[in-house]
Coordinates of C-alpha atoms in Angstrom, one line a residue:
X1330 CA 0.0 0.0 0.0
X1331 CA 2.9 2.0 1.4
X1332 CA 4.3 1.4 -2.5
X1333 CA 1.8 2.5 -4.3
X1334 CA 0.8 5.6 -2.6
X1335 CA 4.7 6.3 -3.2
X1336 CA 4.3 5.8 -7.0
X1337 CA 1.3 8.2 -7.0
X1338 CA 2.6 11.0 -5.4
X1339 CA 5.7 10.2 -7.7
X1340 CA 3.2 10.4 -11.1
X1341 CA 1.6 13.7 -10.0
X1342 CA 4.7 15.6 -9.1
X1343 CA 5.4 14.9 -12.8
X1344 CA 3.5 18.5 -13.3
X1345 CA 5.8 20.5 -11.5
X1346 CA 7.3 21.4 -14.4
X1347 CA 4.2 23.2 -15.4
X1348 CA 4.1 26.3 -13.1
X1349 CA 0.9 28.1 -12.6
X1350 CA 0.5 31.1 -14.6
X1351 CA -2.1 33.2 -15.6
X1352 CA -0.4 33.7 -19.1
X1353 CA -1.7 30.8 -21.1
X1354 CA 0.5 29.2 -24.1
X1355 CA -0.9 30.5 -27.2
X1356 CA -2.9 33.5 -26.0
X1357 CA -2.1 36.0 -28.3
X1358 CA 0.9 38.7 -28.9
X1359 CA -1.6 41.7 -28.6
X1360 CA -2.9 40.6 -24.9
X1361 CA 1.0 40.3 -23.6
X1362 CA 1.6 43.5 -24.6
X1363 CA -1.2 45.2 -22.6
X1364 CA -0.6 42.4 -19.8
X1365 CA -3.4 40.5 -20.3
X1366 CA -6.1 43.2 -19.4
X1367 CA -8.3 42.2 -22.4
X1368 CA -11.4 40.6 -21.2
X1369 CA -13.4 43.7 -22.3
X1370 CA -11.2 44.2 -24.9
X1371 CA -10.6 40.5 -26.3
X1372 CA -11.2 41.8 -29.8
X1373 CA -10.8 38.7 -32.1
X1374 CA -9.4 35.2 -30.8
X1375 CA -7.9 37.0 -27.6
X1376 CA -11.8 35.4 -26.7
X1377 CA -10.6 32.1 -27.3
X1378 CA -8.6 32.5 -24.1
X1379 CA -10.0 35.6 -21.6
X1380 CA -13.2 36.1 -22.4
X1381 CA -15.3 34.0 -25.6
X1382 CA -18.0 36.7 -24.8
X1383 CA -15.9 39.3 -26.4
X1384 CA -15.3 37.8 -29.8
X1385 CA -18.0 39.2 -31.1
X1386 CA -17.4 42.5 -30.1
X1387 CA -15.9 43.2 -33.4
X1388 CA -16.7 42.1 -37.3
X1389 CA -14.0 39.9 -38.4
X1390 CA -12.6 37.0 -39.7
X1391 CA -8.9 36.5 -39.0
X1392 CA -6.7 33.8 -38.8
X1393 CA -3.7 33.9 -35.9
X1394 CA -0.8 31.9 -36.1
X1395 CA 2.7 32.6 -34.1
X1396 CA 5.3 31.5 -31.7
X1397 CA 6.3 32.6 -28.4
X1398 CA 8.8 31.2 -25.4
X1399 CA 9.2 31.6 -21.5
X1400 CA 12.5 31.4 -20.5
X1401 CA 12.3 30.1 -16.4
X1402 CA 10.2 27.2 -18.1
X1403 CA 12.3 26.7 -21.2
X1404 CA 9.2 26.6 -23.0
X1405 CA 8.0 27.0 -26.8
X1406 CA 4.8 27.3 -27.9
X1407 CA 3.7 27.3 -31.5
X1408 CA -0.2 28.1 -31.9
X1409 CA -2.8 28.8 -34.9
X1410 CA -6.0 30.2 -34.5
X1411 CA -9.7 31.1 -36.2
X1412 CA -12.2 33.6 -35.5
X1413 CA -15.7 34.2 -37.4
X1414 CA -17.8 36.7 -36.8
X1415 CA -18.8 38.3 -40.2
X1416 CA -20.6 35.1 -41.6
X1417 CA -23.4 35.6 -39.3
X1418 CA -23.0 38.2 -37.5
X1419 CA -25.3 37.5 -34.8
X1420 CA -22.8 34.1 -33.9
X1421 CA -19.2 34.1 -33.7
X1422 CA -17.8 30.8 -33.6
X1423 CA -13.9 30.0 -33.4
X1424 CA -11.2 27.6 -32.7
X1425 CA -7.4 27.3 -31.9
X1426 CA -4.5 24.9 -31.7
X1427 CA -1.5 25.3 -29.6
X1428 CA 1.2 23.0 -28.9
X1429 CA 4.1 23.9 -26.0
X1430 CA 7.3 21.9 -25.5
X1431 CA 9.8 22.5 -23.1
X1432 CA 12.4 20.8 -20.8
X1433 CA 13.4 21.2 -17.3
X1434 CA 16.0 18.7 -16.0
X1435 CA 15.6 15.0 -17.1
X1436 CA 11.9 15.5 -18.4
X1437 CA 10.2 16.7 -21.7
X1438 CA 7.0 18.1 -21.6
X1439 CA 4.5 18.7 -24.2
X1440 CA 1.2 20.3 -24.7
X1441 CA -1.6 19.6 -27.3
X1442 CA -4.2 22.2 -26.3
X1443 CA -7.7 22.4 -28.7
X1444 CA -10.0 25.3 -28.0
X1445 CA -13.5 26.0 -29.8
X1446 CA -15.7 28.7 -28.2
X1447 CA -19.0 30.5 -29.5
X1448 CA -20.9 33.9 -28.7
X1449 CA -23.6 36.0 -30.0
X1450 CA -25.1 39.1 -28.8
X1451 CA -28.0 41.7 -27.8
X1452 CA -28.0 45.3 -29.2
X1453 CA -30.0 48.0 -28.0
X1454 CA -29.6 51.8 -28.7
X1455 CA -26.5 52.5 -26.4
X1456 CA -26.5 49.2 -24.9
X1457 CA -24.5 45.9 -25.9
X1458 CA -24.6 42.4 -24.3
X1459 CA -22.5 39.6 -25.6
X1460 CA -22.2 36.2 -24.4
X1461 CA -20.4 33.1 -24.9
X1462 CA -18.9 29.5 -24.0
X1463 CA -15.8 27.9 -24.7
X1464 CA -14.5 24.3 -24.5
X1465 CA -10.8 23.5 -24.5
X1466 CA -9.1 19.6 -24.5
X1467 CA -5.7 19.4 -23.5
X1468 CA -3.1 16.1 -23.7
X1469 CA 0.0 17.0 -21.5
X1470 CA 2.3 14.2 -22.2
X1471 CA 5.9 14.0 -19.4
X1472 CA 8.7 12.1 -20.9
X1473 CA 11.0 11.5 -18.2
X1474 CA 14.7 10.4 -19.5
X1475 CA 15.7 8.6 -15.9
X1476 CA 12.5 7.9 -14.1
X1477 CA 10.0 5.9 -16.0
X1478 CA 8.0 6.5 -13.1
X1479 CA 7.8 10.2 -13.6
X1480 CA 6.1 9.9 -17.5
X1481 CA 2.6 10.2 -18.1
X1482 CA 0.6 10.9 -20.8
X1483 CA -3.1 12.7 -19.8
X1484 CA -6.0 14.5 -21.7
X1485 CA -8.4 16.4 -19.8
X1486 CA -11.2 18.3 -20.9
X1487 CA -12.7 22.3 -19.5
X1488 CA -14.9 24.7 -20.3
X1489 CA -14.9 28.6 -20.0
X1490 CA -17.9 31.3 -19.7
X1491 CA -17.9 34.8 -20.2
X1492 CA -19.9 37.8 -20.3
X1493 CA -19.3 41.4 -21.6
X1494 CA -21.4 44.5 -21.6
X1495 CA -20.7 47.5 -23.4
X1496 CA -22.4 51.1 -23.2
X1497 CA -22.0 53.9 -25.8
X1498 CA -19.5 51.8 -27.8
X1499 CA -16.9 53.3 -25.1
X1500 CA -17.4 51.5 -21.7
X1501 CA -16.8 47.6 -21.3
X1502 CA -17.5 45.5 -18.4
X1503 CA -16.7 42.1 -18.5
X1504 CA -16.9 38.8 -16.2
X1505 CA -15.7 35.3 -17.3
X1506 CA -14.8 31.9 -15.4
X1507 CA -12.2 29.8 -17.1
X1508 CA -11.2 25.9 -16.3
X1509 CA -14.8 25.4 -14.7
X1510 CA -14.2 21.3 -14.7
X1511 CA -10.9 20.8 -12.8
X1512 CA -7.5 20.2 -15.2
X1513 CA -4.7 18.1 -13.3
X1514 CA -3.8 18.7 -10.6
X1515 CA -0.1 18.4 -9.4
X1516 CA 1.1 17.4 -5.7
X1517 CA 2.9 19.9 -4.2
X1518 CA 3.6 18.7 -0.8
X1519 CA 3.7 14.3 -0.1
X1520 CA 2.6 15.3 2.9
X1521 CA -0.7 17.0 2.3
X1522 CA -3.3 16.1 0.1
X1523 CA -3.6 19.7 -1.2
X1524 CA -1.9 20.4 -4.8
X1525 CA -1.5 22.6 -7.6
X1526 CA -3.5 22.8 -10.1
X1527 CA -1.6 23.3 -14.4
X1528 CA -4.7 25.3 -15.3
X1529 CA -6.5 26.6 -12.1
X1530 CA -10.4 27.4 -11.6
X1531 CA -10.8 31.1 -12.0
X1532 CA -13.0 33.7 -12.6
X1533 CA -11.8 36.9 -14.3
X1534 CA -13.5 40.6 -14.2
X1535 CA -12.6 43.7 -16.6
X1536 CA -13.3 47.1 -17.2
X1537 CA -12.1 48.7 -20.6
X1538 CA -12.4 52.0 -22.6
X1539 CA -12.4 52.2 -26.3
X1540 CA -12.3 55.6 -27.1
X1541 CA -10.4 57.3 -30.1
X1542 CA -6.8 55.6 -30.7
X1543 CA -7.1 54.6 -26.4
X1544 CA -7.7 51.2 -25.8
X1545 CA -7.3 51.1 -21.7
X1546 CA -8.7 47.5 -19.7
X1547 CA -7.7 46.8 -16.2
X1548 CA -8.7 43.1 -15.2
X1549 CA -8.4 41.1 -11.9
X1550 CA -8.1 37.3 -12.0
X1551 CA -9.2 35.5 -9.0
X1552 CA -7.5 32.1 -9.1
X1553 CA -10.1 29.9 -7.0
X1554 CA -8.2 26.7 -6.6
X1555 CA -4.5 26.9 -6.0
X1556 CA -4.6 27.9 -2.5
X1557 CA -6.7 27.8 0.5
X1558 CA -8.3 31.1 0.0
X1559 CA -8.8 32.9 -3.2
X1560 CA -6.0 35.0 -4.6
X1561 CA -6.5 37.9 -6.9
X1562 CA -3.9 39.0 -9.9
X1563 CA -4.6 42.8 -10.9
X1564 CA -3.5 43.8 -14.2
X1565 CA -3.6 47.1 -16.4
X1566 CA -3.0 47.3 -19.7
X1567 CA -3.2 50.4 -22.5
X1568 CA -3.1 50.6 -26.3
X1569 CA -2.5 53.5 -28.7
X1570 CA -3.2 53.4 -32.1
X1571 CA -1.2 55.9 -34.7
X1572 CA -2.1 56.9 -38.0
X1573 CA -4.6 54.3 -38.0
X1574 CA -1.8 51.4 -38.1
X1575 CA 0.9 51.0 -35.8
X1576 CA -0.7 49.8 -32.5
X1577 CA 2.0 50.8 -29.3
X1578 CA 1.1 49.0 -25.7
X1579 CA 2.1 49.0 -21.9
X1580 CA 0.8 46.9 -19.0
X1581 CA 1.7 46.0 -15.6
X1582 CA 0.5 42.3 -13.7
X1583 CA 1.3 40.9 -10.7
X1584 CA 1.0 37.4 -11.5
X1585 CA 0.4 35.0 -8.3
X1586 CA -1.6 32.1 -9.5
X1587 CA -0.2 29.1 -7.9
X1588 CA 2.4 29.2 -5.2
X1589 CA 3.6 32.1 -3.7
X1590 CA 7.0 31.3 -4.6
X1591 CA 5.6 31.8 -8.6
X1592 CA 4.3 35.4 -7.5
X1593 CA 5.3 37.4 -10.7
X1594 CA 5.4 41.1 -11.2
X1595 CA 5.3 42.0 -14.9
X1596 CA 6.3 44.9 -17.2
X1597 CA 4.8 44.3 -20.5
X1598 CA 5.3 46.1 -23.5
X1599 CA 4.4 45.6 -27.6
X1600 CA 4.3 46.5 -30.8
X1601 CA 2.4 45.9 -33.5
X1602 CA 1.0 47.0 -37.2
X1603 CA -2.2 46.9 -38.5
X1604 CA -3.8 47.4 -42.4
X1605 CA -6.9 46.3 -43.8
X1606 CA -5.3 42.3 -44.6
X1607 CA -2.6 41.6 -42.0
X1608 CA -1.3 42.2 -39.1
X1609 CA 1.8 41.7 -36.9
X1610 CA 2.1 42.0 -33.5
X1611 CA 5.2 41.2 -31.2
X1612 CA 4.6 41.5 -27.2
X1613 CA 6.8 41.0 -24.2
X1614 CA 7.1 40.8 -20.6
X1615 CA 9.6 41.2 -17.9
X1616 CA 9.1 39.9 -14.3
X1617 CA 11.3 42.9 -12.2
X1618 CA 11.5 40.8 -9.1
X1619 CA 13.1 37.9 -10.8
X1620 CA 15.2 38.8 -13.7
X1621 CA 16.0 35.8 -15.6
X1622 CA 11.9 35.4 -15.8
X1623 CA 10.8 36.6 -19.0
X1624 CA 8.4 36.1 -21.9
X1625 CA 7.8 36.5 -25.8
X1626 CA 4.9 35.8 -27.8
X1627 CA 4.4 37.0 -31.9
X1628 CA 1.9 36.4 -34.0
X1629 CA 0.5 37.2 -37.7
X1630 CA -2.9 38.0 -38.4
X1631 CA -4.5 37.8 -41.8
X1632 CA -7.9 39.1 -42.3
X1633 CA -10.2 37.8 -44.8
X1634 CA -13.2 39.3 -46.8

């Protein structure tokens, strides 16, 4: 019995590797930039991951397909995305792919993470109401070189909510819960039967202004599972747009899903170019209590008639 509790614990520390983080792998260039404050601005497939409420806050159809890397995690992540709401305007419908790969010590981890969400919406004279639903499937396979012990290879299945509310075309106010059905769960201590969870419960809030070339959110994330009580991560996030093409952003996080010992405090800043057909979009963020903890993501994104 002894034995086999042993081998347990030893399968679920496998996760370790994947440390809590509100930044999910995939989630697009644009949101890094502004620190993730986008769930009442998730324009596009930024829905697919904050908020699927607000993708059909603007007509579009646009693919999204990039790369991006965290260093502390040794981690790449290669994604392509879809988002529809110009066929029928009163349902936007779309989906992602994303697959991360990384290595930390004698194990390999990858990520095969599909995402499909849909919304639709209410109009009234000054008044807009969107809602939506997403469900993600992820595989997280550990290949460990030494420990056979240590390897696993796990799908899980999750689905997210949202809710967005505009006024005047200017004020946003959005709510959303992501991961509602539990993803694995890694132990953190033998000892307790508490652990961490990859992707925690959480529910997500956001206020944003659209006004002019200003595109200003600031969001909390309440992380629901991780620890004992609930912890919040408040972000801020800005975007000006110049001469109707180059897109310039800021935004500040402090990051502390998980364990306290992953608390992060971000600087985010990003760049990008938009026309009528493409754009391109770089974003990046710098943790300034822990140096050597940074993260990249780009992306290009093609519009279509």
């Amino acid at each position: 019995m002894r034995n086999g509790v042993a081998l347990i614990a030893l399968l679920l520390t496998a996760f370790i590797s994947f440390d809590a983080f509100a930044r999910q792998d995939g989630a697009p260039a644009r949101a890094l930039g502004m620190s993730d404050a986008v769930r009442a601005l998730g324009f596009g497939t930024a829905g697919l991951y904050f908020n699927p409420a607000a993708m059909s806050q603007a007509v579009q159809y646009a693919i999204d397909t990039g790369y991006g890397y965290r260093n502390w995690a040794s981690r790449h992540n290669f994604h392509l995305s879809l988002v529809d709401s110009q066929t029928n305007p009163k349902l936007a419908g779309a989906m992602a792919y994303s697959y991360s790969r990384g290595r930390q010590d004698d194990s390999l981890t990858q990520t095969h993470d599909i995402r499909l969400a849909l919304s639709s919406f209410i109009k009234g004279k000054n008044v807009f109401f969107a809602y939506g639903a997403g469900f993600r499937y992820m595989n997280v396979r550990v290949d460990n070189s030494k420990n056979s012990r240590l390897s696993l290879n796990k799908w899980a299945p999750t689905l997210d909510v949202g809710l967005l509310l505009g006024i005047n075309d200017i004020f946003y106010l959005a709510a959303a819960g992501t991961n509602l059905i539990a993803m694995p769960v890694a132990k953190t201590r033998v000892s307790t039967e508490r652990g961490q969870a990859y992707a925690p419960r959480a529910v997500g809030f956001g206020a944003g202004l659209v006004y002019s070339i200003v595109h200003f959110g600031v969001d909390i994330d309440l992380d629901l599972q991780s620890k004992e009580k609930p912890t919040v991560s408040p972000m801020v996030g800005l975007e000006l747009t110049l001469a109707r093409a180059i897109a310039l952003r800021a935004g500040f996080v402090w990051d502390r899903v998980g364990d306290l010992k992953t608390d992060q405090k971000r600087v985010s800043a990003g760049l990008g170019y938009v026309s009528k057909w493409v754009g391109v979009d770089v974003g990046y963020a710098h943790d300034v209590t822990h140096a050597k903890n940074w993260v990249i993501e780009s992306s290009i994104r093609v519009f279509l008639p």
